[in-house]
PDB file of C-alpha atoms in Angstrom:
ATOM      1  CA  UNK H   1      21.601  -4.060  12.657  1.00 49.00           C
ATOM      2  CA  UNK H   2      18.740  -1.614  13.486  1.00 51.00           C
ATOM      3  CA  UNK H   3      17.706  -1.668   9.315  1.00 50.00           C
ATOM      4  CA  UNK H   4      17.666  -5.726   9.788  1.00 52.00           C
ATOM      5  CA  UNK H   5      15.518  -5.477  12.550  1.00 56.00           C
ATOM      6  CA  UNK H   6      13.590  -2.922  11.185  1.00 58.00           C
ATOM      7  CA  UNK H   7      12.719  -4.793   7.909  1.00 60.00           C
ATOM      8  CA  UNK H   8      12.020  -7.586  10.089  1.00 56.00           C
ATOM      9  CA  UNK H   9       9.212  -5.668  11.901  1.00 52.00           C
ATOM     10  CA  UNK H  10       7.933  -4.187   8.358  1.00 54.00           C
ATOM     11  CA  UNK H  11       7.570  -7.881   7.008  1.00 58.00           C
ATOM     12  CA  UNK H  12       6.096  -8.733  10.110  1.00 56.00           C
ATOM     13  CA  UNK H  13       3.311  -6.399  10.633  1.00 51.00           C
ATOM     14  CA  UNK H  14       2.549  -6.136   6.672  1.00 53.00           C
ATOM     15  CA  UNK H  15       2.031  -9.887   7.428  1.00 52.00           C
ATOM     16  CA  UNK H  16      -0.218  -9.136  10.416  1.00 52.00           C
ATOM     17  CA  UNK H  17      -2.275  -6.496   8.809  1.00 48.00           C
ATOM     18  CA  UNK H  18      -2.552  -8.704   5.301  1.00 46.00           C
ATOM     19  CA  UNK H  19      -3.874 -11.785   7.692  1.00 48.00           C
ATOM     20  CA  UNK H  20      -6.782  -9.146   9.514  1.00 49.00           C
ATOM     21  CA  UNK H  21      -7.309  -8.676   5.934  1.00 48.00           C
ATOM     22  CA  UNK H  22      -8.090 -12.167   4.947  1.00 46.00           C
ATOM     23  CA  UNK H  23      -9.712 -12.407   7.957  1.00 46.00           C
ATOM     24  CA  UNK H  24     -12.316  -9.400   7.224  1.00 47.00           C
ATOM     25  CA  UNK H  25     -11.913 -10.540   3.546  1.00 47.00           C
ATOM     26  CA  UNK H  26     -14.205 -13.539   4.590  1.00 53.00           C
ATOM     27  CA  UNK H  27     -16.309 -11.093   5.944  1.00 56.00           C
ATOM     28  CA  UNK H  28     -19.530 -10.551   3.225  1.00 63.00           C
ATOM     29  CA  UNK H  29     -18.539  -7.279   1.642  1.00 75.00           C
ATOM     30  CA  UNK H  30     -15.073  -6.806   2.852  1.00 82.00           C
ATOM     31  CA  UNK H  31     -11.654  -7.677   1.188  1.00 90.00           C
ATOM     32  CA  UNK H  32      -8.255  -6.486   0.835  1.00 94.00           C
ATOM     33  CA  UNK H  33      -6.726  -5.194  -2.410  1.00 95.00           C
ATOM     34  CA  UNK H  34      -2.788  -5.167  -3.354  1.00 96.00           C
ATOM     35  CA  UNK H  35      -1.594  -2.532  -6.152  1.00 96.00           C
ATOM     36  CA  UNK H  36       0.691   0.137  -7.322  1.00 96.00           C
ATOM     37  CA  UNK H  37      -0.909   3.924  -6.977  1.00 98.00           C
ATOM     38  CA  UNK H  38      -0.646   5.443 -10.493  1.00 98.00           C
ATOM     39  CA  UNK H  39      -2.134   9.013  -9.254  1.00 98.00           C
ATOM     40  CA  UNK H  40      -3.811  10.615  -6.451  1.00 98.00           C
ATOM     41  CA  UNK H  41      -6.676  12.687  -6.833  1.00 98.00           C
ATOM     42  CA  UNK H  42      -6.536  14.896  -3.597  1.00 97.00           C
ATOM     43  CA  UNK H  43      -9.252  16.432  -3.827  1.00 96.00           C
ATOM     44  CA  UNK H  44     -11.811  13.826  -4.594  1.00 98.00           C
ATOM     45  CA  UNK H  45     -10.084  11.768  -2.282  1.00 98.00           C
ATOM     46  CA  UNK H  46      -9.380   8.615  -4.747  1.00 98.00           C
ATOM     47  CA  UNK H  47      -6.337   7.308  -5.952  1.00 98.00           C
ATOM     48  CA  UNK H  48      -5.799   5.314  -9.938  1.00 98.00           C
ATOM     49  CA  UNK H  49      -3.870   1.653  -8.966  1.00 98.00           C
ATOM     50  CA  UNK H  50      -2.644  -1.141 -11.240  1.00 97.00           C
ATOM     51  CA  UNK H  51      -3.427  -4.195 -10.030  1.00 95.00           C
ATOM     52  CA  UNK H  52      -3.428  -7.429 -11.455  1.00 93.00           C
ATOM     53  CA  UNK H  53      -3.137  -6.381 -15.077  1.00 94.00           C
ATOM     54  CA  UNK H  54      -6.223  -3.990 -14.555  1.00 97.00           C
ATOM     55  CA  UNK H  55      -6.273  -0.212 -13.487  1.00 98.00           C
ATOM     56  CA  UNK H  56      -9.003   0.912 -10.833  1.00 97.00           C
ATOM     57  CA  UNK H  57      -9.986   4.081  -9.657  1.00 98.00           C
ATOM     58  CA  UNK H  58     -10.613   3.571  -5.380  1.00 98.00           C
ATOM     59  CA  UNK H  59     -12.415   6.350  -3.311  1.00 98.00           C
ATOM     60  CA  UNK H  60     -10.878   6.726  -0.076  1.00 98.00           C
ATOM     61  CA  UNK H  61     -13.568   6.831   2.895  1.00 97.00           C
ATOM     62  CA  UNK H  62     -13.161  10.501   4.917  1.00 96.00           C
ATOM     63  CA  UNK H  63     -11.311   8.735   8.006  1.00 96.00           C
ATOM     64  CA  UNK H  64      -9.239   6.318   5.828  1.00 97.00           C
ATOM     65  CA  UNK H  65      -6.380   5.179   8.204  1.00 97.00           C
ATOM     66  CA  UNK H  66      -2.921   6.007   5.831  1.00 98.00           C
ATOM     67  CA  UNK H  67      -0.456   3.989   6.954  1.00 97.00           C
ATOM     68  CA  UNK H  68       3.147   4.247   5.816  1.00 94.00           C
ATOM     69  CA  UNK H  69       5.961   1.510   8.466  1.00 90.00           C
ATOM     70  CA  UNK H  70       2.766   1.869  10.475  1.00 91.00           C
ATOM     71  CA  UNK H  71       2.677   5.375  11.191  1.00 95.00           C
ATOM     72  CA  UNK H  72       0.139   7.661  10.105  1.00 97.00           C
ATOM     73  CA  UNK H  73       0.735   9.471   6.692  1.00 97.00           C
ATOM     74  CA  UNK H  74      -0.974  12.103   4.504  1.00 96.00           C
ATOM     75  CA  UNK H  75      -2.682  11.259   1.102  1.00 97.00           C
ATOM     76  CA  UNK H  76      -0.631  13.268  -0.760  1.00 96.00           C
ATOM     77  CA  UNK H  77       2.813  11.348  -0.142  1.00 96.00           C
ATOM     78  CA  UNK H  78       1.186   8.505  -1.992  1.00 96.00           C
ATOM     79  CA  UNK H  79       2.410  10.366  -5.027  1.00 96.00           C
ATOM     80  CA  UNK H  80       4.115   8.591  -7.718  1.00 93.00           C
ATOM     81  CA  UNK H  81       8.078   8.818  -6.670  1.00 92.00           C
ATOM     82  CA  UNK H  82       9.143   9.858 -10.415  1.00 92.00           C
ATOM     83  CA  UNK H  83       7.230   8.786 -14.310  1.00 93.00           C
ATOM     84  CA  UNK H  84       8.620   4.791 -13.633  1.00 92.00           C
ATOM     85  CA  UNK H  85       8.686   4.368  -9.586  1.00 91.00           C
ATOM     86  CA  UNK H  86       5.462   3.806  -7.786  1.00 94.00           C
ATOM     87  CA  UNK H  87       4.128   2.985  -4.114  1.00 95.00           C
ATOM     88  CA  UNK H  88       2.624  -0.087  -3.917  1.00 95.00           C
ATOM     89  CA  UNK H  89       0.087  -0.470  -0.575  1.00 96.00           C
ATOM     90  CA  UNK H  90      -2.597  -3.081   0.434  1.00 97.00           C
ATOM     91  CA  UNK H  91      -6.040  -1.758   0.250  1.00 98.00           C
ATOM     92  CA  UNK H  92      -8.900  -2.685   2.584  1.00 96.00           C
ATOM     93  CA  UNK H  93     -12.760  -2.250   1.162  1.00 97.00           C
ATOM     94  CA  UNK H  94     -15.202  -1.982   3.070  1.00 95.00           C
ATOM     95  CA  UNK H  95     -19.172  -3.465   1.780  1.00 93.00           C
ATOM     96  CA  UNK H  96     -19.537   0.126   0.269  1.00 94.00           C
ATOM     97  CA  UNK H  97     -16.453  -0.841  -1.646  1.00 95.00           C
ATOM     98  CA  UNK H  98     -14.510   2.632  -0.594  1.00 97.00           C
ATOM     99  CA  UNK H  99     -11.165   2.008   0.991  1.00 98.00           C
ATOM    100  CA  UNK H 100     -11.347   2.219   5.034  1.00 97.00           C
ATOM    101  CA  UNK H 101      -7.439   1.733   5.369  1.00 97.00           C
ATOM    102  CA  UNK H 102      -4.438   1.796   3.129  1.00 96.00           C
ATOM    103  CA  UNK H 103      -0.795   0.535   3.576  1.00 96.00           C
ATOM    104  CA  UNK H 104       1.449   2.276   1.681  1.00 96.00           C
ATOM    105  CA  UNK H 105       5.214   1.301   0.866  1.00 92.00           C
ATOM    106  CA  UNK H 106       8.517   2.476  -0.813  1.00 89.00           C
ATOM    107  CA  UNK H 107      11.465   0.274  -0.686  1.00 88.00           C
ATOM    108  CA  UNK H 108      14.905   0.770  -2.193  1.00 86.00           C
ATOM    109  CA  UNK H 109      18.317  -0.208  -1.798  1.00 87.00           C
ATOM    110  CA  UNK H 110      21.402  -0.193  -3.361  1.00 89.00           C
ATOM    111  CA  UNK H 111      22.641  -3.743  -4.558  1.00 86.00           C
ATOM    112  CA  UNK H 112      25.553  -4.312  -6.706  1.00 89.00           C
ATOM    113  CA  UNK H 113      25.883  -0.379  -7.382  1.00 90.00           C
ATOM    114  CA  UNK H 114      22.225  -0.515  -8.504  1.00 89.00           C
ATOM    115  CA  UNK H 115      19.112   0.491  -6.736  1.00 87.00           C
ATOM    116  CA  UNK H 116      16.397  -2.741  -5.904  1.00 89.00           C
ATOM    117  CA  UNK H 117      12.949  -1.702  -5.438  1.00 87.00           C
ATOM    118  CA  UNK H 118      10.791  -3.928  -3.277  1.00 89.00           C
ATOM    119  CA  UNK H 119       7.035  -4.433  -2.829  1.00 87.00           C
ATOM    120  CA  UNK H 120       5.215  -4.348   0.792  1.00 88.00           C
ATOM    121  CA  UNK H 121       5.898  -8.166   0.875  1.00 87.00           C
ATOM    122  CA  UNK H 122       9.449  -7.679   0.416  1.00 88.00           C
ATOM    123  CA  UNK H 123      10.206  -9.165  -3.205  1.00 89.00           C
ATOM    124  CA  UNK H 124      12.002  -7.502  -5.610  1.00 88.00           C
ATOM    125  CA  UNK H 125      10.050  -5.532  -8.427  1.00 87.00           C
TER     126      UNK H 125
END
């Protein structure tokens, strides 16, 4: 009951956070950015992501909000899960094109004996 709910509220404020996206997306300079984090660089503060077919190296600003079920996190559990199994997150750039706040995400669960991974929007990888 609580996970059902709980998913519910994940969908819900991914949703709310990807719409202030679009919204700041319309914004010269701004937009939002969905991909999988290859690697994290902690020191520089950037992190390698696959997205759409391309990979891109993104500098996180020094007070990038981290985000993980909307609590804050730490850069370094944006770490690949194993060689395969990534975080995905939605990305927001600001006009200096350095990411001001992050959404992270790791979904599994078991189905049929076999684990389901699921992006931030809730659709199976």
């Amino acid at each position: 009951m609580i996970l059902k709910y709980g998913r519910f509220l994940v969908i819900f404020l991914a949703a709310a956070l990807l719409f202030s996206g679009v919204l700041q997306a319309q914004s010269p300079g701004f937009y939002a950015l969905h991909g999988e984090i290859k690697q994290v660089f902690l020191e520089q503060r950037k992190v390698l992501i696959s997205t759409a077919g391309k990979k891109l190296i993104l500098v996180l600003e020094p007070d990038c909000e981290i985000l993980r079920d909307g609590k804050p996190t730490s850069l370094q559990s944006l770490r690949p899960i194993t060689a395969t199994d990534f975080q995905d997150a939605l990305f927001w750039l600001n006009r200096r094109g350095l990411v001001s706040c992050l959404w992270v995400n790791y979904r599994v669960s078991e189905e049929n004996g076999t684990l389901q991974a699921y992006n931030i929007f809730g659709e199976a990888k």
